[in-house]
Amino acid sequence: MSVDTCTYLANVNNRLAKPLNNDLIVAELVGILCAKNVKADPKKNAHFRKGWRSGGGSALAVIFPETLLQLWQSLQVCVKANTIIVMQAANTGLTEGSTPSGSDYDRPVIVINTLAIDKLFMINAGEQVVSLPGATLHQLEKQLGSIGRAPHSIIGSSCLGASIVGGVANNSGGALVKRGPAFTELSLYAQVDEQGELILVNHLGIELGDSPEAILTNLQLGEFATDPVAQSRKMASDKEYIERIRDVDADTPSRFNADKRRLYESSGCAGKLAVFAVRLDTYPVAEREQTFYIGTNNTKELAQLRKLMLSRLSNLPEVGEYMHRDTFDISQKYGKDTFLSVLHFGTDQLPRLFSIKGRIDAALNKVSWLPKALTDKFMQAFSRLFPEHIPLRLLQYRKDYEHHLILKMSNEGITEAHSFLSEFFSESTTGSFMVCDENEAKRAYLHRFAAAGAALRYHTLFEKTVGDILALDIALPRNEIDWLEKLPEELEDQIDKKLYYGHFFCYVFHQDYILKKGVDAQKVKAQMLALLNSRGAKYPAEHNVGHLYAAEPDLKAFYETLDPTNTFNPGVGKMDKTQRNCACSL
């Protein structure tokens, strides 16, 4: 059997064994992981049962395997005991997809957090990387930087702790114009088949051994990385994306979660598999980069600029990030502490600081007489003590223009883009551009990065006077000209703040709505989605369905194929939470 098709069966007749009671399940897991890595006390595991922005549910235990073999052995216990399994890494998703949802499950729930299993292995002189499930995108970017390579994605809209495997599992997109969604056909994973058996599938294209124990031990040690690894005909990135994004006349989006072209085993699995490793392409670092800052008061002018650059320029942008003036303002005021933290401390310490903040919040929230969101209020007040952090020329653009585009070009594309922009805006009365110096460029990207957190901060600070926050990430058809939505008055009247930002050349937008007090968020969401449907938009674009969106038919069928018994992450995509009939239950 070739290494590309190796499948290994666990040595347990899982579903035919007598189910274990809850105490025995926890005891078996403690026997594998030690007590310190099994948190069954709801008060001590609450942080891991709650979503990044919203959602959460109950679980029998949250466990923290430290090796791939411990992860496999824990899965064996869970499958033997007929529990639900929720896979989790950094838990940075925005659609509640990496935590339990509610308490209406038909089986005990075990959350498996993989962050401790965080090794990365460079193969073939760093042209590819093999990532274990807990390794983060920030970790990858730092490690690759030392050898002059870059990852498939960079941190974009949400937070610094996002895991690599989580990005692949959720078709995450990110801010890089040329690279599309995180995607690979090369991975190693466990699944539960129709007979209820736990199986290990090695599609990494790397020879690792003849049993699950040997494969996982050899993978953990990483000795395969010291020798050249055979090239694979399978893709380790979306190699077709440049051609796709250049097709500006197509009436479908460039990327979205339910695109069946990019649903393959671990890619897009949304936790319906237990992913042990993924193999991904890396990229050479650009020799030169230049950032241009563009402002306009005409949305069609920006749409025309996008169309011409994608269809006519020889060199595509590296990054093209959009912000509306209102988002600029919110980010400037309520994202200032995030901006300054990254600017002065760098990205190395930020995931740890966010984790500490989360633990402090959890502890303070248990004290009933304390005001809520104390850490946010303190950080917001503290940030006001610092001087203005946005460069003067960017502030002038904010005053002059409603729509902002941060454009990064590299190598030969710099001269080409400068010539194009000079000609494009030569006779414009509604827009212009400037060439950023190094400080302006750095601060422009940090300002854009802080936008998503700023929206959440605003909502947190004003929760007594505003309603819910409704966050949508959408993908528009590539031929759309009127890309900025026009809401009917009925909807406008129910919204306190509208915040638009996103990845402009991919036509993927994040649209955050902070509703007025007393507004029915579910009703507004239904109206918003109906409007998006009428525009040919797809949603979600890059944060996956989680527990907030209904899965489209292609995506639903994909989930059912991966997980026929509904053991892993049941309920995502608003699908059933109950165990599905299968051969093992007859």
PDB file of N, CA and C in Angstrom, residues 304-356:
ATOM      1  N   GLN A 304     -13.325  50.107 -10.098  1.00  0.00           N
ATOM      2  CA  GLN A 304     -12.631  50.147 -11.388  1.00  0.00           C
ATOM      3  C   GLN A 304     -11.134  49.954 -11.205  1.00  0.00           C
ATOM      4  N   LEU A 305     -10.578  50.560 -10.166  1.00  0.00           N
ATOM      5  CA  LEU A 305      -9.159  50.376  -9.873  1.00  0.00           C
ATOM      6  C   LEU A 305      -8.844  48.899  -9.652  1.00  0.00           C
ATOM      7  N   ARG A 306      -9.683  48.232  -8.847  1.00  0.00           N
ATOM      8  CA  ARG A 306      -9.490  46.800  -8.585  1.00  0.00           C
ATOM      9  C   ARG A 306      -9.537  45.993  -9.879  1.00  0.00           C
ATOM     10  N   LYS A 307     -10.531  46.269 -10.713  1.00  0.00           N
ATOM     11  CA  LYS A 307     -10.712  45.497 -11.947  1.00  0.00           C
ATOM     12  C   LYS A 307      -9.514  45.666 -12.877  1.00  0.00           C
ATOM     13  N   LEU A 308      -9.040  46.879 -13.029  1.00  0.00           N
ATOM     14  CA  LEU A 308      -7.928  47.126 -13.937  1.00  0.00           C
ATOM     15  C   LEU A 308      -6.624  46.525 -13.409  1.00  0.00           C
ATOM     16  N   MET A 309      -6.386  46.658 -12.116  1.00  0.00           N
ATOM     17  CA  MET A 309      -5.144  46.117 -11.565  1.00  0.00           C
ATOM     18  C   MET A 309      -5.102  44.590 -11.682  1.00  0.00           C
ATOM     19  N   LEU A 310      -6.236  43.932 -11.433  1.00  0.00           N
ATOM     20  CA  LEU A 310      -6.259  42.474 -11.497  1.00  0.00           C
ATOM     21  C   LEU A 310      -6.172  41.954 -12.927  1.00  0.00           C
ATOM     22  N   SER A 311      -6.765  42.670 -13.861  1.00  0.00           N
ATOM     23  CA  SER A 311      -6.840  42.157 -15.230  1.00  0.00           C
ATOM     24  C   SER A 311      -5.699  42.615 -16.132  1.00  0.00           C
ATOM     25  N   ARG A 312      -5.056  43.744 -15.804  1.00  0.00           N
ATOM     26  CA  ARG A 312      -4.068  44.306 -16.732  1.00  0.00           C
ATOM     27  C   ARG A 312      -2.635  44.300 -16.217  1.00  0.00           C
ATOM     28  N   LEU A 313      -2.451  44.414 -14.915  1.00  0.00           N
ATOM     29  CA  LEU A 313      -1.083  44.485 -14.395  1.00  0.00           C
ATOM     30  C   LEU A 313      -0.408  43.123 -14.436  1.00  0.00           C
ATOM     31  N   SER A 314       0.854  43.121 -14.763  1.00  0.00           N
ATOM     32  CA  SER A 314       1.624  41.868 -14.780  1.00  0.00           C
ATOM     33  C   SER A 314       1.861  41.342 -13.366  1.00  0.00           C
ATOM     34  N   ASN A 315       1.948  42.266 -12.407  1.00  0.00           N
ATOM     35  CA  ASN A 315       2.268  41.908 -11.026  1.00  0.00           C
ATOM     36  C   ASN A 315       1.075  42.205 -10.123  1.00  0.00           C
ATOM     37  N   LEU A 316       0.580  41.184  -9.465  1.00  0.00           N
ATOM     38  CA  LEU A 316      -0.533  41.374  -8.548  1.00  0.00           C
ATOM     39  C   LEU A 316      -0.042  41.974  -7.232  1.00  0.00           C
ATOM     40  N   PRO A 317      -0.935  42.667  -6.511  1.00  0.00           N
ATOM     41  CA  PRO A 317      -0.570  43.165  -5.177  1.00  0.00           C
ATOM     42  C   PRO A 317      -0.283  42.004  -4.221  1.00  0.00           C
ATOM     43  N   GLU A 318       0.527  42.290  -3.219  1.00  0.00           N
ATOM     44  CA  GLU A 318       0.695  41.354  -2.105  1.00  0.00           C
ATOM     45  C   GLU A 318      -0.499  41.460  -1.161  1.00  0.00           C
ATOM     46  N   VAL A 319      -0.908  42.685  -0.880  1.00  0.00           N
ATOM     47  CA  VAL A 319      -1.983  42.962   0.070  1.00  0.00           C
ATOM     48  C   VAL A 319      -2.805  44.113  -0.464  1.00  0.00           C
ATOM     49  N   GLY A 320      -4.126  44.048  -0.246  1.00  0.00           N
ATOM     50  CA  GLY A 320      -5.009  45.158  -0.573  1.00  0.00           C
ATOM     51  C   GLY A 320      -6.141  45.216   0.431  1.00  0.00           C
ATOM     52  N   GLU A 321      -5.965  46.002   1.497  1.00  0.00           N
ATOM     53  CA  GLU A 321      -6.901  46.011   2.624  1.00  0.00           C
ATOM     54  C   GLU A 321      -7.762  47.271   2.620  1.00  0.00           C
ATOM     55  N   TYR A 322      -9.068  47.067   2.726  1.00  0.00           N
ATOM     56  CA  TYR A 322     -10.032  48.171   2.687  1.00  0.00           C
ATOM     57  C   TYR A 322     -10.515  48.529   4.093  1.00  0.00           C
ATOM     58  N   MET A 323     -10.718  49.831   4.327  1.00  0.00           N
ATOM     59  CA  MET A 323     -11.366  50.330   5.531  1.00  0.00           C
ATOM     60  C   MET A 323     -12.286  51.483   5.168  1.00  0.00           C
ATOM     61  N   HIS A 324     -13.490  51.457   5.736  1.00  0.00           N
ATOM     62  CA  HIS A 324     -14.385  52.601   5.624  1.00  0.00           C
ATOM     63  C   HIS A 324     -13.980  53.641   6.676  1.00  0.00           C
ATOM     64  N   ARG A 325     -14.318  54.895   6.420  1.00  0.00           N
ATOM     65  CA  ARG A 325     -13.978  55.958   7.371  1.00  0.00           C
ATOM     66  C   ARG A 325     -14.503  55.665   8.774  1.00  0.00           C
ATOM     67  N   ASP A 326     -15.713  55.121   8.882  1.00  0.00           N
ATOM     68  CA  ASP A 326     -16.266  54.822  10.209  1.00  0.00           C
ATOM     69  C   ASP A 326     -15.433  53.762  10.924  1.00  0.00           C
ATOM     70  N   THR A 327     -14.937  52.796  10.183  1.00  0.00           N
ATOM     71  CA  THR A 327     -14.057  51.781  10.766  1.00  0.00           C
ATOM     72  C   THR A 327     -12.734  52.405  11.189  1.00  0.00           C
ATOM     73  N   PHE A 328     -12.224  53.318  10.365  1.00  0.00           N
ATOM     74  CA  PHE A 328     -11.014  54.068  10.713  1.00  0.00           C
ATOM     75  C   PHE A 328     -11.192  54.724  12.090  1.00  0.00           C
ATOM     76  N   ASP A 329     -12.331  55.370  12.281  1.00  0.00           N
ATOM     77  CA  ASP A 329     -12.576  56.093  13.531  1.00  0.00           C
ATOM     78  C   ASP A 329     -12.675  55.158  14.730  1.00  0.00           C
ATOM     79  N   ILE A 330     -13.414  54.069  14.567  1.00  0.00           N
ATOM     80  CA  ILE A 330     -13.570  53.115  15.661  1.00  0.00           C
ATOM     81  C   ILE A 330     -12.227  52.488  16.020  1.00  0.00           C
ATOM     82  N   SER A 331     -11.453  52.122  14.999  1.00  0.00           N
ATOM     83  CA  SER A 331     -10.151  51.506  15.234  1.00  0.00           C
ATOM     84  C   SER A 331      -9.192  52.492  15.893  1.00  0.00           C
ATOM     85  N   GLN A 332      -9.253  53.742  15.472  1.00  0.00           N
ATOM     86  CA  GLN A 332      -8.368  54.764  16.035  1.00  0.00           C
ATOM     87  C   GLN A 332      -8.598  54.926  17.530  1.00  0.00           C
ATOM     88  N   LYS A 333      -9.842  54.903  17.960  1.00  0.00           N
ATOM     89  CA  LYS A 333     -10.170  55.165  19.357  1.00  0.00           C
ATOM     90  C   LYS A 333     -10.201  53.911  20.212  1.00  0.00           C
ATOM     91  N   TYR A 334     -10.804  52.831  19.679  1.00  0.00           N
ATOM     92  CA  TYR A 334     -11.035  51.648  20.505  1.00  0.00           C
ATOM     93  C   TYR A 334     -10.075  50.493  20.195  1.00  0.00           C
ATOM     94  N   GLY A 335      -9.192  50.704  19.234  1.00  0.00           N
ATOM     95  CA  GLY A 335      -8.166  49.709  18.962  1.00  0.00           C
ATOM     96  C   GLY A 335      -6.774  50.210  19.298  1.00  0.00           C
ATOM     97  N   LYS A 336      -6.717  51.343  19.980  1.00  0.00           N
ATOM     98  CA  LYS A 336      -5.426  51.987  20.238  1.00  0.00           C
ATOM     99  C   LYS A 336      -4.518  51.130  21.107  1.00  0.00           C
ATOM    100  N   ASP A 337      -5.069  50.480  22.138  1.00  0.00           N
ATOM    101  CA  ASP A 337      -4.224  49.674  23.025  1.00  0.00           C
ATOM    102  C   ASP A 337      -3.653  48.465  22.294  1.00  0.00           C
ATOM    103  N   THR A 338      -4.449  47.846  21.406  1.00  0.00           N
ATOM    104  CA  THR A 338      -3.943  46.735  20.593  1.00  0.00           C
ATOM    105  C   THR A 338      -2.836  47.228  19.668  1.00  0.00           C
ATOM    106  N   PHE A 339      -3.082  48.348  19.014  1.00  0.00           N
ATOM    107  CA  PHE A 339      -2.098  48.955  18.122  1.00  0.00           C
ATOM    108  C   PHE A 339      -0.773  49.190  18.866  1.00  0.00           C
ATOM    109  N   LEU A 340      -0.839  49.851  20.007  1.00  0.00           N
ATOM    110  CA  LEU A 340       0.379  50.200  20.750  1.00  0.00           C
ATOM    111  C   LEU A 340       1.081  48.967  21.303  1.00  0.00           C
ATOM    112  N   SER A 341       0.301  47.959  21.691  1.00  0.00           N
ATOM    113  CA  SER A 341       0.898  46.737  22.231  1.00  0.00           C
ATOM    114  C   SER A 341       1.744  46.042  21.174  1.00  0.00           C
ATOM    115  N   VAL A 342       1.194  45.911  19.962  1.00  0.00           N
ATOM    116  CA  VAL A 342       1.949  45.268  18.885  1.00  0.00           C
ATOM    117  C   VAL A 342       3.141  46.131  18.477  1.00  0.00           C
ATOM    118  N   LEU A 343       2.925  47.446  18.414  1.00  0.00           N
ATOM    119  CA  LEU A 343       3.991  48.360  17.995  1.00  0.00           C
ATOM    120  C   LEU A 343       5.197  48.301  18.939  1.00  0.00           C
ATOM    121  N   HIS A 344       4.938  48.284  20.243  1.00  0.00           N
ATOM    122  CA  HIS A 344       6.029  48.410  21.211  1.00  0.00           C
ATOM    123  C   HIS A 344       6.533  47.072  21.751  1.00  0.00           C
ATOM    124  N   PHE A 345       5.654  46.067  21.825  1.00  0.00           N
ATOM    125  CA  PHE A 345       6.073  44.777  22.362  1.00  0.00           C
ATOM    126  C   PHE A 345       6.334  43.749  21.271  1.00  0.00           C
ATOM    127  N   GLY A 346       5.903  44.056  20.041  1.00  0.00           N
ATOM    128  CA  GLY A 346       6.017  43.073  18.976  1.00  0.00           C
ATOM    129  C   GLY A 346       4.925  42.022  19.100  1.00  0.00           C
ATOM    130  N   THR A 347       4.947  41.078  18.188  1.00  0.00           N
ATOM    131  CA  THR A 347       3.899  40.049  18.174  1.00  0.00           C
ATOM    132  C   THR A 347       4.238  38.839  19.033  1.00  0.00           C
ATOM    133  N   ASP A 348       5.480  38.712  19.478  1.00  0.00           N
ATOM    134  CA  ASP A 348       5.881  37.522  20.227  1.00  0.00           C
ATOM    135  C   ASP A 348       5.071  37.327  21.503  1.00  0.00           C
ATOM    136  N   GLN A 349       4.858  38.418  22.240  1.00  0.00           N
ATOM    137  CA  GLN A 349       4.232  38.307  23.555  1.00  0.00           C
ATOM    138  C   GLN A 349       2.714  38.467  23.528  1.00  0.00           C
ATOM    139  N   LEU A 350       2.165  38.884  22.383  1.00  0.00           N
ATOM    140  CA  LEU A 350       0.733  39.185  22.343  1.00  0.00           C
ATOM    141  C   LEU A 350      -0.168  37.990  22.628  1.00  0.00           C
ATOM    142  N   PRO A 351       0.074  36.809  22.035  1.00  0.00           N
ATOM    143  CA  PRO A 351      -0.802  35.679  22.370  1.00  0.00           C
ATOM    144  C   PRO A 351      -0.815  35.378  23.866  1.00  0.00           C
ATOM    145  N   ARG A 352       0.345  35.451  24.493  1.00  0.00           N
ATOM    146  CA  ARG A 352       0.426  35.200  25.936  1.00  0.00           C
ATOM    147  C   ARG A 352      -0.338  36.271  26.714  1.00  0.00           C
ATOM    148  N   LEU A 353      -0.197  37.531  26.311  1.00  0.00           N
ATOM    149  CA  LEU A 353      -0.895  38.608  27.000  1.00  0.00           C
ATOM    150  C   LEU A 353      -2.406  38.470  26.858  1.00  0.00           C
ATOM    151  N   PHE A 354      -2.871  38.077  25.659  1.00  0.00           N
ATOM    152  CA  PHE A 354      -4.303  37.867  25.463  1.00  0.00           C
ATOM    153  C   PHE A 354      -4.805  36.714  26.333  1.00  0.00           C
ATOM    154  N   SER A 355      -3.980  35.682  26.463  1.00  0.00           N
ATOM    155  CA  SER A 355      -4.358  34.545  27.300  1.00  0.00           C
ATOM    156  C   SER A 355      -4.472  34.957  28.763  1.00  0.00           C
ATOM    157  N   ILE A 356      -3.513  35.761  29.220  1.00  0.00           N
ATOM    158  CA  ILE A 356      -3.559  36.255  30.604  1.00  0.00           C
ATOM    159  C   ILE A 356      -4.801  37.105  30.819  1.00  0.00           C
TER     160      ILE A 356
END
